[in-house]
mmCIF file of C-alpha atoms in Angstrom:
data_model
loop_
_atom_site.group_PDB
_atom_site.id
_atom_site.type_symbol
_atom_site.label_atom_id
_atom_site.label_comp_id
_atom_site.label_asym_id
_atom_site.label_seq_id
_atom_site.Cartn_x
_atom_site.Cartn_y
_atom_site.Cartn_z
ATOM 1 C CA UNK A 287 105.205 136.921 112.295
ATOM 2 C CA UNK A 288 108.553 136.357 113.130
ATOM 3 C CA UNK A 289 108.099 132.464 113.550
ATOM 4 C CA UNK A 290 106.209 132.348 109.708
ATOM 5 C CA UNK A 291 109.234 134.475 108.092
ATOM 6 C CA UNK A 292 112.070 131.951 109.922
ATOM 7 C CA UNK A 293 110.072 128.849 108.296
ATOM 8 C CA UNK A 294 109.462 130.821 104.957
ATOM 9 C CA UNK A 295 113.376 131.341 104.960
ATOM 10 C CA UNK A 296 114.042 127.313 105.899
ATOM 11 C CA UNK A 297 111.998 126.480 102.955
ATOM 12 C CA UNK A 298 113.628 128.975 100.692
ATOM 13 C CA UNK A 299 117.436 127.696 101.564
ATOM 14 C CA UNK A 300 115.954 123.580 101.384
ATOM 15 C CA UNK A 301 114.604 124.087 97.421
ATOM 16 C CA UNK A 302 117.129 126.131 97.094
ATOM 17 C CA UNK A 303 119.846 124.455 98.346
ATOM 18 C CA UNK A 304 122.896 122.395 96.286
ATOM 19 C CA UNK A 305 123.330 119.595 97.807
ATOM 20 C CA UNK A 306 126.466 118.626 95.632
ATOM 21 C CA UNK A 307 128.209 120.728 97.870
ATOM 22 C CA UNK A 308 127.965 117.577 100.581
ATOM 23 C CA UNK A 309 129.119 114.526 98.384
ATOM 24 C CA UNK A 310 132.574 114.543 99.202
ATOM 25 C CA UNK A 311 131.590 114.844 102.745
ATOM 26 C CA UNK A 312 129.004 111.991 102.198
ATOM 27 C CA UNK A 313 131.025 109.829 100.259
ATOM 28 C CA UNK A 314 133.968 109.891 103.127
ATOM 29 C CA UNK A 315 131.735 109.469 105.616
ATOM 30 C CA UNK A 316 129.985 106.195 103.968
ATOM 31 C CA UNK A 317 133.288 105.263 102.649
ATOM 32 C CA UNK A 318 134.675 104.921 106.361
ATOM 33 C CA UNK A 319 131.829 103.294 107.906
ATOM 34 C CA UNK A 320 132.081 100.519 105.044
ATOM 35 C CA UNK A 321 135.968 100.654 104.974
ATOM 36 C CA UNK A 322 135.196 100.587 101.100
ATOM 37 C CA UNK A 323 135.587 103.126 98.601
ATOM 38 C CA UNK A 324 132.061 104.493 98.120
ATOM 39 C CA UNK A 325 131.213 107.677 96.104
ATOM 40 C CA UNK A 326 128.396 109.700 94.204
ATOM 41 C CA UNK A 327 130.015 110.343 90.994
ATOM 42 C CA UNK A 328 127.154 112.034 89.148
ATOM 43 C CA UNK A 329 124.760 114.841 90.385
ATOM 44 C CA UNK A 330 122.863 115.031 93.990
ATOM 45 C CA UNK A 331 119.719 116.349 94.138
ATOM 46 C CA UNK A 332 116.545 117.096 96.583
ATOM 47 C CA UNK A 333 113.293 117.782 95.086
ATOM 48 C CA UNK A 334 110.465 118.409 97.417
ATOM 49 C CA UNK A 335 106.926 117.441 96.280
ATOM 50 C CA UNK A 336 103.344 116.961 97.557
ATOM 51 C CA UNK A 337 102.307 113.336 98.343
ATOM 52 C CA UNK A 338 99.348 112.545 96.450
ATOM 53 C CA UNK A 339 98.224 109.314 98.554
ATOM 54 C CA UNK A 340 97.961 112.052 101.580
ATOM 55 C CA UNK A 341 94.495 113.407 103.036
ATOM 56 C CA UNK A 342 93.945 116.436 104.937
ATOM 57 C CA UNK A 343 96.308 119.110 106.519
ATOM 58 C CA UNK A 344 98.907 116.280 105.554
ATOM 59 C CA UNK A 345 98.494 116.433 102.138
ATOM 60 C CA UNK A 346 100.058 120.232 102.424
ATOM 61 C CA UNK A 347 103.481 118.951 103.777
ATOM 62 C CA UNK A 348 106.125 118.213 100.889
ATOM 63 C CA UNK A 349 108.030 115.401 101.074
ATOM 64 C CA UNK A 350 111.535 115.440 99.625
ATOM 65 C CA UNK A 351 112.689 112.789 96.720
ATOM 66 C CA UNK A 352 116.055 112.141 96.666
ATOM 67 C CA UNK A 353 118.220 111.726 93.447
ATOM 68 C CA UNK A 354 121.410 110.259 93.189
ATOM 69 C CA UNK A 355 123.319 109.581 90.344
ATOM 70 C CA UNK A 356 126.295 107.286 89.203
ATOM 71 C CA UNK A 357 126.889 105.693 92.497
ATOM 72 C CA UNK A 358 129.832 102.810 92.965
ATOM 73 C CA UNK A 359 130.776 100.876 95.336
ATOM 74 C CA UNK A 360 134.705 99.511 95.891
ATOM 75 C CA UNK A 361 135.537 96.017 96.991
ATOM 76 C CA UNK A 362 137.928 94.815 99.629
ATOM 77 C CA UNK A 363 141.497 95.147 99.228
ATOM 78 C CA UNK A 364 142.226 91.797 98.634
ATOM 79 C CA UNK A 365 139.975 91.777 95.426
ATOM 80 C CA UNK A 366 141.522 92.129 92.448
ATOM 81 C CA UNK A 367 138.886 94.069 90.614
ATOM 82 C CA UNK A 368 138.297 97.804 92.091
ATOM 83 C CA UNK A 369 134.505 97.840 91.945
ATOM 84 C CA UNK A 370 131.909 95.202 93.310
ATOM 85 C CA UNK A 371 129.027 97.444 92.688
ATOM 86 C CA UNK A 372 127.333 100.673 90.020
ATOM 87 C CA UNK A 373 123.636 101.988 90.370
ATOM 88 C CA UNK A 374 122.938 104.445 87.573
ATOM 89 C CA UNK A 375 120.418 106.373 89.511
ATOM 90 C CA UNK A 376 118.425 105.797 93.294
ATOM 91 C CA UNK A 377 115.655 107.793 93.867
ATOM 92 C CA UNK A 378 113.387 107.829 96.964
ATOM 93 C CA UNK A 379 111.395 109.589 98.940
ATOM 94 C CA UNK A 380 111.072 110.339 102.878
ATOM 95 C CA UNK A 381 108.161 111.134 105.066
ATOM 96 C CA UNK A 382 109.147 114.387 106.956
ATOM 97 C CA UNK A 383 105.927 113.770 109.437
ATOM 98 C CA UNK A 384 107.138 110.273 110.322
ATOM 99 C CA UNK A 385 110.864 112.153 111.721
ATOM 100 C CA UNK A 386 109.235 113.554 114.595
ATOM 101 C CA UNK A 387 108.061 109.904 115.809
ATOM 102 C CA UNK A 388 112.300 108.990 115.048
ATOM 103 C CA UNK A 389 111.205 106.727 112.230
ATOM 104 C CA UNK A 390 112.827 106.811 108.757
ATOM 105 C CA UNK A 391 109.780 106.084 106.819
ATOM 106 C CA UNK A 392 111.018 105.381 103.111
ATOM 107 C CA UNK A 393 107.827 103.814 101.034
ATOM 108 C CA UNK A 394 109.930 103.002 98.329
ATOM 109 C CA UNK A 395 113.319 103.254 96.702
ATOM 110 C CA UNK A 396 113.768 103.151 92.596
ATOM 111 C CA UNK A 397 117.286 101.322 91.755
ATOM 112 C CA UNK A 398 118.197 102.448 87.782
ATOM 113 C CA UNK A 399 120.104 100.078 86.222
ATOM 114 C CA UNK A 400 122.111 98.168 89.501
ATOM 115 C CA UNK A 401 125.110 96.220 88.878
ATOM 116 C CA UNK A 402 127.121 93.470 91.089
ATOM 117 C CA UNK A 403 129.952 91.619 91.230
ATOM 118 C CA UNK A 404 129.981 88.861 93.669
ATOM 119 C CA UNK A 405 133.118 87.344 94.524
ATOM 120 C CA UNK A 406 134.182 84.587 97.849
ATOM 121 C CA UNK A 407 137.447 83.172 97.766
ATOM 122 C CA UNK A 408 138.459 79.728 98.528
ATOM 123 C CA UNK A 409 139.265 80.675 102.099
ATOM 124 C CA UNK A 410 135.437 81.655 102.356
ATOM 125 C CA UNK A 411 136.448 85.640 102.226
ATOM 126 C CA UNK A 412 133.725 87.268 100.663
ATOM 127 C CA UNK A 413 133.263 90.643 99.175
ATOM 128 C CA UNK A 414 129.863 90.762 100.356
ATOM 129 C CA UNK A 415 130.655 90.920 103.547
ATOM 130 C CA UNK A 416 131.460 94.010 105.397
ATOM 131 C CA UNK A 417 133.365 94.869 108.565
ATOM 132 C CA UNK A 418 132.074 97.625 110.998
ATOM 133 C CA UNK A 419 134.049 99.067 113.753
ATOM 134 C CA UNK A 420 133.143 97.934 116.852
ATOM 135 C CA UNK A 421 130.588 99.417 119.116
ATOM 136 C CA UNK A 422 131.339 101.066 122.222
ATOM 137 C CA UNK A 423 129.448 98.726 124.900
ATOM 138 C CA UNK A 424 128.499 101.560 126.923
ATOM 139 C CA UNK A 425 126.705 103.700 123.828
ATOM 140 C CA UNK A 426 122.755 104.090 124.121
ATOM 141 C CA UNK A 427 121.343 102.042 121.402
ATOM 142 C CA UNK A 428 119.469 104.579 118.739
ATOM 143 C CA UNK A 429 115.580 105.353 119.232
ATOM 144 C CA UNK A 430 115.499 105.658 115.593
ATOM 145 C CA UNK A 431 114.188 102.821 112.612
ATOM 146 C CA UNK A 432 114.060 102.528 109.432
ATOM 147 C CA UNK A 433 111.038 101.326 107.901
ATOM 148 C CA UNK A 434 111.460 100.970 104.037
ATOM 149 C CA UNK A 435 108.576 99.996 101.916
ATOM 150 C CA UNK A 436 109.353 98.751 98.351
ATOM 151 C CA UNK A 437 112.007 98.215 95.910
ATOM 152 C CA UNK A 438 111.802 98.976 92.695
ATOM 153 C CA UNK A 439 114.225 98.312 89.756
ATOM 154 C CA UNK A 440 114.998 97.910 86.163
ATOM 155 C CA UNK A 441 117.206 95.101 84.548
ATOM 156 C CA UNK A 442 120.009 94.138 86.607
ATOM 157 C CA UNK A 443 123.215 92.550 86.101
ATOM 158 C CA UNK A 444 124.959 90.092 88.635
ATOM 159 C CA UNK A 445 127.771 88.491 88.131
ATOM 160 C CA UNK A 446 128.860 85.415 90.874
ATOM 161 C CA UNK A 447 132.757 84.070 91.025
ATOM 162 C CA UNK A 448 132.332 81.476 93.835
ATOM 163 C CA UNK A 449 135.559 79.093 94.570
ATOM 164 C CA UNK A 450 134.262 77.775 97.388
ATOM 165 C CA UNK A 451 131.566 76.126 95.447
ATOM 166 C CA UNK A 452 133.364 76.075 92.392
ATOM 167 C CA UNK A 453 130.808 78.064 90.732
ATOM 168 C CA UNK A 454 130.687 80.882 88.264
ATOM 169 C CA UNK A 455 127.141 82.953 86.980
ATOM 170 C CA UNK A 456 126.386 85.635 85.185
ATOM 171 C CA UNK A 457 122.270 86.856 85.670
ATOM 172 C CA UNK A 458 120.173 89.187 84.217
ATOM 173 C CA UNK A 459 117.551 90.508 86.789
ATOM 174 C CA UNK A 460 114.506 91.819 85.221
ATOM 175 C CA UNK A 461 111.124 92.331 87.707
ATOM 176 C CA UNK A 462 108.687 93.350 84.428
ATOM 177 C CA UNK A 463 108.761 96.961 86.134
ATOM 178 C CA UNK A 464 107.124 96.152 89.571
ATOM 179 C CA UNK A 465 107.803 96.866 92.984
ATOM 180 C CA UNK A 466 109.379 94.059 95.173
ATOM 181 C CA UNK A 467 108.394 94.308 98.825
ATOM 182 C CA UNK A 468 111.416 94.859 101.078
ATOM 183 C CA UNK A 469 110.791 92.204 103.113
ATOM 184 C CA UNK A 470 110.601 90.065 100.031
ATOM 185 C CA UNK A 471 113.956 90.995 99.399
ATOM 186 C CA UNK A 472 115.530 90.918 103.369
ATOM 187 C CA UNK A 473 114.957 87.427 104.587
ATOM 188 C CA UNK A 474 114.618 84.404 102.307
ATOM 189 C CA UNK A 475 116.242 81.941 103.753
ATOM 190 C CA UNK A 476 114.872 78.877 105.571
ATOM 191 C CA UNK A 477 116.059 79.902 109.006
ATOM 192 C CA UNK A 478 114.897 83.651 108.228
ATOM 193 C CA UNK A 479 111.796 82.514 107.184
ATOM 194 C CA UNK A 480 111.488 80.459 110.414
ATOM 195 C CA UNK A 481 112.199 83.819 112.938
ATOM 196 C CA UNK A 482 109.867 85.648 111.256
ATOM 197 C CA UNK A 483 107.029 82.763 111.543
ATOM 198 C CA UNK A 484 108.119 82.556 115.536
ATOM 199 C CA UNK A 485 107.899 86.535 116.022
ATOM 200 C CA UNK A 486 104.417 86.347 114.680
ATOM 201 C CA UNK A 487 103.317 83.879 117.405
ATOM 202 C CA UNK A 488 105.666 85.577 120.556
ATOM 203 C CA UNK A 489 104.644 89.014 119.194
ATOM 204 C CA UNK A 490 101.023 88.405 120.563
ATOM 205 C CA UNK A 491 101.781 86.862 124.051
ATOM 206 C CA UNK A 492 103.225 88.204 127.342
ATOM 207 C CA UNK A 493 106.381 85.773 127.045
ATOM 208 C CA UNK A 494 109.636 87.166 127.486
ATOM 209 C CA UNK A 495 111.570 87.262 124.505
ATOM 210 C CA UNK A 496 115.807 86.693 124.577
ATOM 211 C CA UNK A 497 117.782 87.302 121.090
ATOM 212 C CA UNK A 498 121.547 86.433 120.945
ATOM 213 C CA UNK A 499 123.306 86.461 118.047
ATOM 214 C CA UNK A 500 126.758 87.493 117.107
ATOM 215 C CA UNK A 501 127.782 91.190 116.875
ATOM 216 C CA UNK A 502 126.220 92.889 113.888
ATOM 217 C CA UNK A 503 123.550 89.987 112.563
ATOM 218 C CA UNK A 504 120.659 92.429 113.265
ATOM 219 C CA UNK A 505 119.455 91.625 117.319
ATOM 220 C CA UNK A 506 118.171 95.333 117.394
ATOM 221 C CA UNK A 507 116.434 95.247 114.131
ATOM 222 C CA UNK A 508 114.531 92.134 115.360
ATOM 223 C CA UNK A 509 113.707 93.448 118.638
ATOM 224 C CA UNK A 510 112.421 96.845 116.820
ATOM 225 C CA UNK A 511 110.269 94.213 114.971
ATOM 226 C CA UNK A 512 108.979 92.317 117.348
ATOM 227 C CA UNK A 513 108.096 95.662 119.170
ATOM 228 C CA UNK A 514 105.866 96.754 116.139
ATOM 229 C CA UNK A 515 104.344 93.388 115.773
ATOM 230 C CA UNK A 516 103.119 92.767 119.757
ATOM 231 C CA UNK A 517 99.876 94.858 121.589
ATOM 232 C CA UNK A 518 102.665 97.781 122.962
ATOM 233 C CA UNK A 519 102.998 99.348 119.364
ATOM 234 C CA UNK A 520 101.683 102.502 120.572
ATOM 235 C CA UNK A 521 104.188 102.488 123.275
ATOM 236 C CA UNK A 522 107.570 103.506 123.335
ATOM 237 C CA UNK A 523 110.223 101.153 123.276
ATOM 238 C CA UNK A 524 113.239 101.252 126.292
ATOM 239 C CA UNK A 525 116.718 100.671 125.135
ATOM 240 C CA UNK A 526 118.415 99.564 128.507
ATOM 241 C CA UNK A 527 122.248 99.105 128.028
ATOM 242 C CA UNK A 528 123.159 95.944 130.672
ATOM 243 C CA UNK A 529 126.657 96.393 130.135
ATOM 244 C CA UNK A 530 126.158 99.570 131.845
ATOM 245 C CA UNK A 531 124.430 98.267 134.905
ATOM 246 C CA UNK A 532 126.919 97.132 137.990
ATOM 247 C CA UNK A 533 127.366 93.979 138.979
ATOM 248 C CA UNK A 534 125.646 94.452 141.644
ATOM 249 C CA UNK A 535 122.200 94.749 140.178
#
């Protein structure tokens, strides 16, 4: 009895709860990891709802949908215009179910009206680059993904102010309404294109696999893939830190 009054209570505070009360410690938060001003200027919300595509007992659990509105992001300091980016609304939802498993299952995030501002300067800076902090060498890689389904959007605005190539454009983005896969939208590029193709063929075999790549390029998020793709899917996946291990081993 006691255990079904506690949940009742949990539920009661989470569709009850305001969560503009955490945006200004959201928005410093983001804001340092980016070292860019980032901020929810209009309201936060959490609405939790039944998933309609679910069967069974699972069809019971609500999933929250997230709504954000008026979000910006700040360029670089050496930029002379303040903003590089303005959503006027993000909404998705989350699987609570798939949290347990340490998977951020998002099936798909709704942009409202997005807006960029590309700029690289002659000296190849580029505001669409970021710069993390370092990572401490001997911190356990996470356990956790992130496995986002589908993007969807209205018109969108870019705007691109490249010296290095001497070129300027100014596009208007609209995807008639449907959903654009996420991994449409992650990895066009030849050489992308050419991973993904040789992860497909590795992911079946017994070979031993070796990624190197510069800090930050995205080693882990390959390896997370290549775990999902090969026969050990059901399996957990063992984060060994080798900077950790003496030299003697």
């Amino acid at each position: 009895g006691i255990l079904v009054l506690l949940v009742v209570v949990l539920v009661v505070i989470l569709a009850t709860f305001d969560w503009n009360r955490i945006k200004p410690t959201f928005n410093t938060n983001v804001s340092d990891i980016l070292h860019r001003p980032f901020a929810i200027n209009g309201n936060l919300a959490v609405r939790w709802q039944r998933e309609a595509d679910e069967g069974g007992w699972r069809a019971w659990v609500p999933w929250p949908h997230v709504i954000a509105e008026d979000l910006t992001l700040g360029n670089p300091e050496w930029s002379k215009a303040p903003q590089m980016a303005s959503l006027k609304k993000v909404e998705l939802r989350l699987s609570p179910l798939a949290l347990l498993t340490q998977t951020v299952d998002i099936p798909r995030i709704d942009l409202t009206e997005p807006s960029a501002s590309l700029e690289r300067l002659a000296d190849g800076r580029a505001n669409w680059t970021f710069t993390f902090d370092p990572k401490d060498p001997n911190e356990k890689p996470s356990d956790w993904t992130v496995d986002i389904g589908a993007i969807g959007f209205d018109k969108g605005h870019v705007t691109l102010n490249d010296q290095t190539l001497k070129t300027r454009l100014d596009v208007l983005i609209d995807p008639l309404g449907k959903p654009v896969p996420f991994s449409d939208i992650v990895g066009q590029s030849e050489a992308i294109t050419q991973l993904l193709h040789e992860l497909q063929v590795v992911a079946d075999s017994e070979l031993p696999v070796l990624l190197l790549g510069e800090t930050g390029v995205g080693k882990e998020l390959v390896a997370h893939r290549l775990h999902r793709l090969s026969r050990r899917a059901s399996r957990p996946l063992v984060h060994v830190n080798c900077a950790a291990l003496p030299e003697s081993l």
